[in-house]
Amino acid sequence: GAVVSQHPSRVICKSGTSVKIECRSLDFQATTMFWYRQFPKQSLMLMATSNEGSKATYEQGVEKDKFLINHASLTLSTLTVTSAHPEDSSFYICSASSGFGRTEAFFGQGTRLTVV
Amino acid sequence: AQSVTQLDSQVPVFEEAPVELRCNYSSSVSVYLFWYVQYPNQGLQLLLKYLSGSTLVKGINGFEAEFNKSQTSFHLRKPSVHISDTAEYFCAVSGRNDMRFGAGTRLTVKP
């Protein structure tokens, strides 16, 4: 299957700083990228859906100004957690699809964010 | 919008026993269905998917699932599990422009 690379795999940051997570589709053009958040022993919660060149669509309850998503090209999407707080500590996973969500989505390896 | 319900949060089984992980979905549009496996601190790996055609879908690692439209189910099965199958399993449904996941089922295979 196609490869999605997510970087970094782990990051520790101080409270109040910002962290950027990258998601790249290595061998296909990702029309749509999804960002998920996963709490320990829980499922993936969809945070936002982004289509290349458009503004991301955020799920209800997700703060747009806190979780900035940029999908500037067909192979790269970034999630920036701004002014991070300890409660933002979580596992963040991206996925990329070459179709509009209906085709298979390929997942990155996830990023473990710890805010201290 | 679509939703997914995984009926069992934990399924313990002995090695070489058969297993079924249950998944029901709801949607107002036609959907695609998926099963993913997740190992600790890793992303998701696709086990199998139903897009169209035969309702019995075979995937990797000996897993298979059957799409039942009338019962809106997509249960995952394996006739004989291994210790290495211990992991978290997620059922997912894809609609017009998103993918939703069930709460997950923790499969624990005991020797």
mmCIF file of C-alpha atoms in Angstrom, chain A residues 10 32 34 36 38 41-44 46 49 51 59 91 93 95 99-110 112, chain B residues 6 29-32 34 36 38 41-46 49 51 88 90 94-104:
data_model
loop_
_atom_site.group_PDB
_atom_site.id
_atom_site.type_symbol
_atom_site.label_atom_id
_atom_site.label_comp_id
_atom_site.label_asym_id
_atom_site.label_seq_id
_atom_site.Cartn_x
_atom_site.Cartn_y
_atom_site.Cartn_z
ATOM 1 C CA ARG A 10 7.647 11.778 19.660
ATOM 2 C CA THR A 32 -7.679 14.664 1.455
ATOM 3 C CA PHE A 34 -7.414 13.679 8.125
ATOM 4 C CA TYR A 36 -7.076 12.369 14.544
ATOM 5 C CA GLN A 38 -6.275 9.384 20.337
ATOM 6 C CA LYS A 41 -7.039 3.125 25.394
ATOM 7 C CA GLN A 42 -9.572 5.032 23.334
ATOM 8 C CA SER A 43 -10.541 5.273 19.717
ATOM 9 C CA LEU A 44 -9.442 7.817 17.156
ATOM 10 C CA LEU A 46 -11.515 12.940 14.059
ATOM 11 C CA THR A 49 -10.506 17.066 7.431
ATOM 12 C CA ASN A 51 -8.579 19.107 1.196
ATOM 13 C CA GLU A 59 -15.157 18.767 13.949
ATOM 14 C CA PHE A 91 -1.298 10.705 20.377
ATOM 15 C CA ILE A 93 -2.410 10.467 13.896
ATOM 16 C CA SER A 95 -4.162 9.800 7.386
ATOM 17 C CA GLY A 99 -10.085 10.230 -3.001
ATOM 18 C CA PHE A 100 -12.683 12.161 -1.101
ATOM 19 C CA GLY A 101 -12.707 9.942 1.961
ATOM 20 C CA ARG A 102 -14.379 7.047 0.239
ATOM 21 C CA THR A 103 -11.262 5.301 -0.887
ATOM 22 C CA GLU A 104 -8.771 3.737 1.457
ATOM 23 C CA ALA A 105 -6.979 6.121 3.773
ATOM 24 C CA PHE A 106 -3.366 5.416 4.672
ATOM 25 C CA PHE A 107 -2.138 6.229 8.125
ATOM 26 C CA GLY A 108 0.997 7.758 9.474
ATOM 27 C CA GLN A 109 2.748 6.206 12.437
ATOM 28 C CA GLY A 110 1.458 8.806 14.847
ATOM 29 C CA ARG A 112 3.200 11.203 20.792
ATOM 30 C CA GLN B 6 -17.962 -2.042 18.164
ATOM 31 C CA VAL B 29 -25.486 7.044 2.412
ATOM 32 C CA SER B 30 -23.695 4.080 0.947
ATOM 33 C CA VAL B 31 -20.434 3.440 2.710
ATOM 34 C CA TYR B 32 -17.144 1.719 2.516
ATOM 35 C CA PHE B 34 -12.670 -1.108 6.950
ATOM 36 C CA TYR B 36 -7.624 -1.693 11.037
ATOM 37 C CA GLN B 38 -3.114 -0.953 15.913
ATOM 38 C CA ASN B 41 2.329 3.487 20.029
ATOM 39 C CA GLN B 42 1.908 2.900 16.330
ATOM 40 C CA GLY B 43 -0.397 4.037 13.591
ATOM 41 C CA LEU B 44 -3.050 1.903 11.997
ATOM 42 C CA GLN B 45 -2.532 -0.934 9.575
ATOM 43 C CA LEU B 46 -5.280 -1.916 7.186
ATOM 44 C CA LYS B 49 -11.830 -3.354 3.347
ATOM 45 C CA LEU B 51 -15.796 -1.305 -1.224
ATOM 46 C CA GLU B 88 -6.364 -3.162 19.269
ATOM 47 C CA PHE B 90 -10.800 -0.706 14.895
ATOM 48 C CA SER B 94 -16.088 5.954 5.183
ATOM 49 C CA GLY B 95 -18.821 8.206 3.881
ATOM 50 C CA ARG B 96 -18.797 11.151 1.538
ATOM 51 C CA ASN B 97 -15.734 12.878 2.857
ATOM 52 C CA ASP B 98 -14.639 11.456 6.167
ATOM 53 C CA MET B 99 -13.798 8.286 8.007
ATOM 54 C CA ARG B 100 -15.234 7.434 11.409
ATOM 55 C CA PHE B 101 -13.944 4.853 13.805
ATOM 56 C CA GLY B 102 -15.489 2.595 16.358
ATOM 57 C CA ALA B 103 -14.282 2.628 19.947
ATOM 58 C CA GLY B 104 -11.984 -0.305 19.328
#
